PDB file of C-alpha atoms in Angstrom:
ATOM      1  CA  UNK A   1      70.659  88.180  32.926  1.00  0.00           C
ATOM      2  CA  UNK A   2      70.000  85.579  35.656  1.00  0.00           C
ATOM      3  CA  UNK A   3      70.801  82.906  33.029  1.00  0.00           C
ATOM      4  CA  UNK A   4      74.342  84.696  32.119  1.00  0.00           C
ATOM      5  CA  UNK A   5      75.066  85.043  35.908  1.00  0.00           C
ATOM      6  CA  UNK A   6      74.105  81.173  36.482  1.00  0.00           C
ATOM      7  CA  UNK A   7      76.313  80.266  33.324  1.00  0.00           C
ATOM      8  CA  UNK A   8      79.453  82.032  34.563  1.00  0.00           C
ATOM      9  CA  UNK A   9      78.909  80.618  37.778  1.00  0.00           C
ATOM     10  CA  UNK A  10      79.066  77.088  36.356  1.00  0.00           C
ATOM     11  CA  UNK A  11      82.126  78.168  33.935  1.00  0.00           C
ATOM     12  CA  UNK A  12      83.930  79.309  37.425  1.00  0.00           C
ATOM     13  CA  UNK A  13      83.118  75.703  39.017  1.00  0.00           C
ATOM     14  CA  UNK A  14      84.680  73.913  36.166  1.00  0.00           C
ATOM     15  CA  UNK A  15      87.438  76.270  35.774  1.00  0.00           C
ATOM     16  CA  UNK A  16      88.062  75.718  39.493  1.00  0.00           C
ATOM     17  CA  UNK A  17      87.724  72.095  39.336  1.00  0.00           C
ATOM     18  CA  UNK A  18      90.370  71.881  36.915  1.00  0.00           C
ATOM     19  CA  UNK A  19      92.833  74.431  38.368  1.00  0.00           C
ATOM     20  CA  UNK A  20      92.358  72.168  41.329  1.00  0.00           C
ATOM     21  CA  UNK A  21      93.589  69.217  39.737  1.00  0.00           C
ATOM     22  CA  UNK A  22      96.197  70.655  38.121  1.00  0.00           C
ATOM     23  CA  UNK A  23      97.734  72.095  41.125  1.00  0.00           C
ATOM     24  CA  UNK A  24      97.579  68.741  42.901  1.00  0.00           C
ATOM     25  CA  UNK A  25      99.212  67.073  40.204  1.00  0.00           C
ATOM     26  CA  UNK A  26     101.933  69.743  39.843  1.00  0.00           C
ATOM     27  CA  UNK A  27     102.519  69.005  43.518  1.00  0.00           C
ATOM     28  CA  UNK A  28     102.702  65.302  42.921  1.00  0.00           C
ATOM     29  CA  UNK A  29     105.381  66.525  40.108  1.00  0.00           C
ATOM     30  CA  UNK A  30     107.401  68.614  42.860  1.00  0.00           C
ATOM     31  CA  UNK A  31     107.503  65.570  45.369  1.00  0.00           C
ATOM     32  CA  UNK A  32     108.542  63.086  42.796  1.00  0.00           C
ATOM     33  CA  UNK A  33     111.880  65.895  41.457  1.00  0.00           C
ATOM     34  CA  UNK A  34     112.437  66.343  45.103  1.00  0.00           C
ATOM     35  CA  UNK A  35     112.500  63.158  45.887  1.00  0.00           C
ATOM     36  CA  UNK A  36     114.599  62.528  42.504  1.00  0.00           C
ATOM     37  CA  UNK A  37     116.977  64.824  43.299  1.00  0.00           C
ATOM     38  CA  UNK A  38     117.709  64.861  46.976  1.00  0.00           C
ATOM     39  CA  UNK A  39     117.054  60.916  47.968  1.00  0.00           C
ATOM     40  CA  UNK A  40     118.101  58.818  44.548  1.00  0.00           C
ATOM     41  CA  UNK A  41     121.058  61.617  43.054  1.00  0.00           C
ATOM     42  CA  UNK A  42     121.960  63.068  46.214  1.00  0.00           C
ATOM     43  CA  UNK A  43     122.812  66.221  44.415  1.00  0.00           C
ATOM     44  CA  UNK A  44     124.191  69.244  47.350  1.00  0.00           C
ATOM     45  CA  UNK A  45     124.231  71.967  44.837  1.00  0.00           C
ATOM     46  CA  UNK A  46     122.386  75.177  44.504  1.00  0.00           C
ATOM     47  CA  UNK A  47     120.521  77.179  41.462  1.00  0.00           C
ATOM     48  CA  UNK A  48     117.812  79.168  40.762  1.00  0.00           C
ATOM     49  CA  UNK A  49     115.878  80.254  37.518  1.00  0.00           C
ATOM     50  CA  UNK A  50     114.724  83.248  36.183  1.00  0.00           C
ATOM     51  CA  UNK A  51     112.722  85.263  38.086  1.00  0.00           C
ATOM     52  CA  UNK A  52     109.391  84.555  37.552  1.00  0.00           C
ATOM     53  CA  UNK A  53     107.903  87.894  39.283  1.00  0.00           C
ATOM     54  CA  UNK A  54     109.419  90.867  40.522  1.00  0.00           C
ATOM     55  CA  UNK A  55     107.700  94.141  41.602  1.00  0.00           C
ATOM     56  CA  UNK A  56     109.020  97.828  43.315  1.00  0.00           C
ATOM     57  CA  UNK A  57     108.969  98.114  46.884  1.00  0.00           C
ATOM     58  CA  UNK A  58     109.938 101.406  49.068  1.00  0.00           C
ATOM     59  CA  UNK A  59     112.255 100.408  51.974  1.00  0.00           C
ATOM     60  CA  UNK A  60     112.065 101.755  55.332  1.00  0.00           C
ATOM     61  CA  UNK A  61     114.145 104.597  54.613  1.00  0.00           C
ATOM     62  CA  UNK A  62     112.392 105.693  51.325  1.00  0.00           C
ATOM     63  CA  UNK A  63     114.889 103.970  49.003  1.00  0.00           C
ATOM     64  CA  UNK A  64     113.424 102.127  46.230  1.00  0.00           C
ATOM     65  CA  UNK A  65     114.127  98.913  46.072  1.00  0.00           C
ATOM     66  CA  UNK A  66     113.084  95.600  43.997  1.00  0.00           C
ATOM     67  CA  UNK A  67     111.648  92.170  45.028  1.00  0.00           C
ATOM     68  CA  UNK A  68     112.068  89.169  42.592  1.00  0.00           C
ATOM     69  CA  UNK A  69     110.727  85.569  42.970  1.00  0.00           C
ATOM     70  CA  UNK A  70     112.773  82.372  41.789  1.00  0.00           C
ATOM     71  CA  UNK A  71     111.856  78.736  41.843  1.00  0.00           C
ATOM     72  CA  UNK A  72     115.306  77.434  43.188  1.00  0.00           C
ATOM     73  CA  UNK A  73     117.088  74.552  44.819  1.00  0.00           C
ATOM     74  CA  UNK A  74     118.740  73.969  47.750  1.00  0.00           C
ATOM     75  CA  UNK A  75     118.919  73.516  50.962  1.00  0.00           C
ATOM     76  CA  UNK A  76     115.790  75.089  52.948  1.00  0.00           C
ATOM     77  CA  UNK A  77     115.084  73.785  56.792  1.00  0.00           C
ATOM     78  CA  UNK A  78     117.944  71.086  56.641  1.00  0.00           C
ATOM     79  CA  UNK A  79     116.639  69.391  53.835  1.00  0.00           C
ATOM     80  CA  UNK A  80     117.773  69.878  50.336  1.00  0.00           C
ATOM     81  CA  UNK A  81     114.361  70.940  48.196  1.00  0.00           C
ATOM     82  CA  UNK A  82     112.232  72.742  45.744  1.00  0.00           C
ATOM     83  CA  UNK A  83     111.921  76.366  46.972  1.00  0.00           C
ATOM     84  CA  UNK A  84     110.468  80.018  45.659  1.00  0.00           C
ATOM     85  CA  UNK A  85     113.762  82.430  47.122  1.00  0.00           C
ATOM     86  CA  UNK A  86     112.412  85.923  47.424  1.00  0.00           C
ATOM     87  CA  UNK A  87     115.548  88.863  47.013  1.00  0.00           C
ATOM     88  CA  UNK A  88     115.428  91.663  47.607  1.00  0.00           C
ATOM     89  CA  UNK A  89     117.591  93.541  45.449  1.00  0.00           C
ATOM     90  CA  UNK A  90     119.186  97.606  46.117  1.00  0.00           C
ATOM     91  CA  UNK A  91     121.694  99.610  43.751  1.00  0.00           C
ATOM     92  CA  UNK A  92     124.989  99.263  44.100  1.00  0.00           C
ATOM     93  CA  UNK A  93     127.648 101.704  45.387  1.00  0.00           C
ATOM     94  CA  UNK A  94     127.953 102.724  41.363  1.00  0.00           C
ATOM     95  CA  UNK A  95     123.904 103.211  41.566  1.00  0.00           C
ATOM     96  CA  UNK A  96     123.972 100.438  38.980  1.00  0.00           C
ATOM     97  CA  UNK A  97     120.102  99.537  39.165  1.00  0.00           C
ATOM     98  CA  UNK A  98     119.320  96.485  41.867  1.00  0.00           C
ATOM     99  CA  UNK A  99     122.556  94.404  41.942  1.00  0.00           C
ATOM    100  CA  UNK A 100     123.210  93.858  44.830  1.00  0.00           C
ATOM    101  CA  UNK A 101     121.103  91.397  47.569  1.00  0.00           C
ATOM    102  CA  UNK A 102     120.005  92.961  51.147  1.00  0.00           C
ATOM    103  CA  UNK A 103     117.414  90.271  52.347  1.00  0.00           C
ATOM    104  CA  UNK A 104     116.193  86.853  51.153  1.00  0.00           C
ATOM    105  CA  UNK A 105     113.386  84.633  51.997  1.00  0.00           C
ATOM    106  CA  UNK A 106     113.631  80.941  51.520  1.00  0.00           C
ATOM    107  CA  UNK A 107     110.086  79.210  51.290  1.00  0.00           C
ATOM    108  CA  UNK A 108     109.595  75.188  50.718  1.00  0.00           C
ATOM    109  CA  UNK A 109     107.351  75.206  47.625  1.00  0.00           C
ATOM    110  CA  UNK A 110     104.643  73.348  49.438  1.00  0.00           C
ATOM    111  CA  UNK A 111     104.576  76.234  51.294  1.00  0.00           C
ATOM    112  CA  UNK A 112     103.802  78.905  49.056  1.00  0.00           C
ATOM    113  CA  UNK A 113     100.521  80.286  48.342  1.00  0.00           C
ATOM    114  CA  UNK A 114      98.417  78.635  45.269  1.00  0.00           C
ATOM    115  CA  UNK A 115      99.138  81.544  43.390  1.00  0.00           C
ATOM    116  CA  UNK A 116     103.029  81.242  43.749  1.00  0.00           C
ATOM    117  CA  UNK A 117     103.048  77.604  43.552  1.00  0.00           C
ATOM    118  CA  UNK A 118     101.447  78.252  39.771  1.00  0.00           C
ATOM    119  CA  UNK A 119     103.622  80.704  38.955  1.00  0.00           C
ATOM    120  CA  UNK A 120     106.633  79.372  40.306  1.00  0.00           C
ATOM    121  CA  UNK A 121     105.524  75.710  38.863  1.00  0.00           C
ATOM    122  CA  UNK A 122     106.255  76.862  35.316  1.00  0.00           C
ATOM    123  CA  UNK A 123     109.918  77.631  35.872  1.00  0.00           C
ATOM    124  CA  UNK A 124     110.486  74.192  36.782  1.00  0.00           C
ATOM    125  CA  UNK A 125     112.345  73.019  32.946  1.00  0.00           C
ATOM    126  CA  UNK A 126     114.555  75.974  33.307  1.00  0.00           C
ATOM    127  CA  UNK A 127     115.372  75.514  36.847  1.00  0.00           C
ATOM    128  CA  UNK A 128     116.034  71.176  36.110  1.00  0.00           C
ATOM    129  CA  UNK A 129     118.675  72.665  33.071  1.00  0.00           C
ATOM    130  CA  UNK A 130     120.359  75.393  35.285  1.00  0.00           C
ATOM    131  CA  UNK A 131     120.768  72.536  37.909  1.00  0.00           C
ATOM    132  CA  UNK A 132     122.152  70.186  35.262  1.00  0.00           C
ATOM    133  CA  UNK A 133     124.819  73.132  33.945  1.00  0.00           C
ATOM    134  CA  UNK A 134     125.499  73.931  37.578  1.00  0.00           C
ATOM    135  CA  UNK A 135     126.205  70.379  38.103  1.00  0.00           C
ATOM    136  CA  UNK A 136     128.504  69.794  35.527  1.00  0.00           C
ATOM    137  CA  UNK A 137     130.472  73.258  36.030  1.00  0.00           C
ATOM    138  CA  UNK A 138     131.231  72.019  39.638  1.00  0.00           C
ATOM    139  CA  UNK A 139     132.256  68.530  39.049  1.00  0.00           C
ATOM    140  CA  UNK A 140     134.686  69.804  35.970  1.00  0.00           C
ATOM    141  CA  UNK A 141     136.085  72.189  38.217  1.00  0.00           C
ATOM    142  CA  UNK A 142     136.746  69.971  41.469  1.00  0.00           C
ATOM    143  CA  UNK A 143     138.438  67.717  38.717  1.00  0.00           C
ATOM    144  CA  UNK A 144     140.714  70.196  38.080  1.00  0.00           C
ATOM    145  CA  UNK A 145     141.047  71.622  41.414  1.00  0.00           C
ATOM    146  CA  UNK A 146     141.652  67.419  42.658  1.00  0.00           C
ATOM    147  CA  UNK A 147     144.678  67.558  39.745  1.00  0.00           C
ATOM    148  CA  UNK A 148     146.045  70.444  41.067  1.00  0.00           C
ATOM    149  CA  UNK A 149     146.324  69.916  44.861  1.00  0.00           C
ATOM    150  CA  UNK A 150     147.533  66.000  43.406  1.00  0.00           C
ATOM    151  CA  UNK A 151     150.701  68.151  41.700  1.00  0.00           C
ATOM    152  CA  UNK A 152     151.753  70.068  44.392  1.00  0.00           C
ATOM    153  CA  UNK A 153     151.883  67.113  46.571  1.00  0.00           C
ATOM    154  CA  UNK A 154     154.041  65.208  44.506  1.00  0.00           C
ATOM    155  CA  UNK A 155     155.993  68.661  44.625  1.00  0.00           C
ATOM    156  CA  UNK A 156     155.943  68.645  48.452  1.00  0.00           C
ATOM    157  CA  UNK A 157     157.015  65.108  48.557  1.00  0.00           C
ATOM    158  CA  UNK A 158     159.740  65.599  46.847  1.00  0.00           C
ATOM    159  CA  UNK A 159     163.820  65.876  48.740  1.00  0.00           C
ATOM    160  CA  UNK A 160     164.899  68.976  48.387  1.00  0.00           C
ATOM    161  CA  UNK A 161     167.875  67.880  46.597  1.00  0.00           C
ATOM    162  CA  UNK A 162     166.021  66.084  43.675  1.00  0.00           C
ATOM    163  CA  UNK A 163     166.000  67.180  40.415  1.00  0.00           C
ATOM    164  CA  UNK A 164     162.926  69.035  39.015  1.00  0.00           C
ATOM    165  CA  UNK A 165     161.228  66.734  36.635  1.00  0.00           C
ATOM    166  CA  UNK A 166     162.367  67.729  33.070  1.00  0.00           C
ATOM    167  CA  UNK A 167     159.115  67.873  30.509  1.00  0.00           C
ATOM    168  CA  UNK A 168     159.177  65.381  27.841  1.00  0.00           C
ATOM    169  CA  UNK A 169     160.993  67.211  24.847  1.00  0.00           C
ATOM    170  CA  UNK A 170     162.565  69.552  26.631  1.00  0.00           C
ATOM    171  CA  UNK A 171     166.791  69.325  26.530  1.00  0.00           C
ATOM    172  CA  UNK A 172     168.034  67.886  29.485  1.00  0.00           C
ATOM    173  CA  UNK A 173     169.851  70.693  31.886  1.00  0.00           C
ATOM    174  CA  UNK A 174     173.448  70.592  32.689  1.00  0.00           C
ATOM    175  CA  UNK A 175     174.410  69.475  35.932  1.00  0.00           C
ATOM    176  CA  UNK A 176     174.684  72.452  38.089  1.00  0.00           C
ATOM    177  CA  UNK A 177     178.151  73.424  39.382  1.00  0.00           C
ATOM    178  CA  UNK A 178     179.721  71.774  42.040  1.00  0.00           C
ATOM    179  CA  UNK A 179     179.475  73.539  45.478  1.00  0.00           C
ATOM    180  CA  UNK A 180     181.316  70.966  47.861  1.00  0.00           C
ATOM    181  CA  UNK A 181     183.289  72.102  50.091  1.00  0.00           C
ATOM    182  CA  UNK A 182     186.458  70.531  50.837  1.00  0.00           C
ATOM    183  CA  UNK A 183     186.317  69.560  54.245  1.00  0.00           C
ATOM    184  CA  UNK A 184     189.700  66.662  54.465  1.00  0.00           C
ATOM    185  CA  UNK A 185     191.557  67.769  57.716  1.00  0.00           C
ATOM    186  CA  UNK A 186     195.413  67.132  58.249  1.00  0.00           C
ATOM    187  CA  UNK A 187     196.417  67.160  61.335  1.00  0.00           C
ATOM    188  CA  UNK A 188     199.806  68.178  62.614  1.00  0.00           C
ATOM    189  CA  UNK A 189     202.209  65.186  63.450  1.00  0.00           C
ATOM    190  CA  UNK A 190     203.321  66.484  66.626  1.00  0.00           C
ATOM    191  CA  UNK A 191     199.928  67.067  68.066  1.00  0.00           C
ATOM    192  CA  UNK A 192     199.620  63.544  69.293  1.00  0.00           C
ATOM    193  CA  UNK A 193     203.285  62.956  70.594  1.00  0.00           C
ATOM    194  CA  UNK A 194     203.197  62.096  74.028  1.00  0.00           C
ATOM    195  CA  UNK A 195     205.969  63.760  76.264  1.00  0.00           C
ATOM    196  CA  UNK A 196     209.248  62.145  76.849  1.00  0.00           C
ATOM    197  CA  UNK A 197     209.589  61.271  80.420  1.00  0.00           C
ATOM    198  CA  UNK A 198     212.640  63.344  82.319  1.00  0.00           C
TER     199      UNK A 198
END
């Protein structure tokens, strides 16, 4: 029995020796992607991946509520970084189950416990291709948004007397009709005569 005792013992050692190391090079791995991301890309934007652990908690009023763990990016302490967000999630007005956010908790990943830095670690390829969709949704939409706001200035620019730009295809309007005003004034020929002297 001694001998079994002694042998897990030495299993544990190695076991921890190698958890160890592979923490410290899954940190190395977190520096280099923040570094990657924030320094070199410069990218501002925010997302988060699944949640990676969630568990029921009882809020201070008896309510039941949930509390899920993300690996997420953003900004966190002025810096833009690797992060575990912590929600905490109630029902709804509809009592549709934990939709809708009361509290969050924003913790650098270097940070976090061991245990949350493992677990959090292996949501790291989902998080890098929710940042990468997130990325591309934003800069297709300020396109469009940077089109739009270019159209209405041209609108804005525009006299208010010149014609609407006419599509091409489209038949050209007829003019509109004409709304002068004739404003010639005729005067009366005696209204200048000067007075015969007496």
């Amino acid at each position: 029995m001694a001998q079994d005792l002694r042998g897990d013992q030495d299993a544990l050692r190695i076991m921890t020796r190698r958890l160890n190391s592979a923490l410290a090079e899954a940190g190395a791995v977190v520096q280099a992607v923040d570094h990657f991301l924030s320094e070199e890309l410069g990218i501002g934007i925010t997302a988060a991946s699944r949640a990676f652990d969630s568990q029921r908690a009882v809020g201070d009023d008896d309510r039941e509520m949930l509390v899920t763990s993300h690996l997420a990016y953003g900004r966190v302490s002025g810096k833009n970084r690797l992060y575990v967000l912590t929600a905490t999630l109630d029902k709804n007005e509809r009592k549709e189950p934990y939709t809708q956010i009361i509290a969050e908790e924003r913790t650098p990943w270097a940070d976090c416990s061991r245990e949350v830095k493992l677990q959090s670690f292996a949501m790291l390829p989902e998080l890098l291709g929710s940042l990468a969709t997130r990325v591309e949704e934003v800069a297709s939409q300020t396109a469009k948004t940077v089109e739009a706001v270019r159209e209405l200035l041209d609108m804005m620019r525009r006299p208010l007397d010149a014609p609407e730009p006419v599509p091409a295809g489209a038949p050209s309007p007829s003019p509109p009709p004409s709304n002068d005003l004739d404003l010639t004034v005729t005067s009366d020929p005696t209204l200048f005569k000067r007075p015969r002297p007496r």
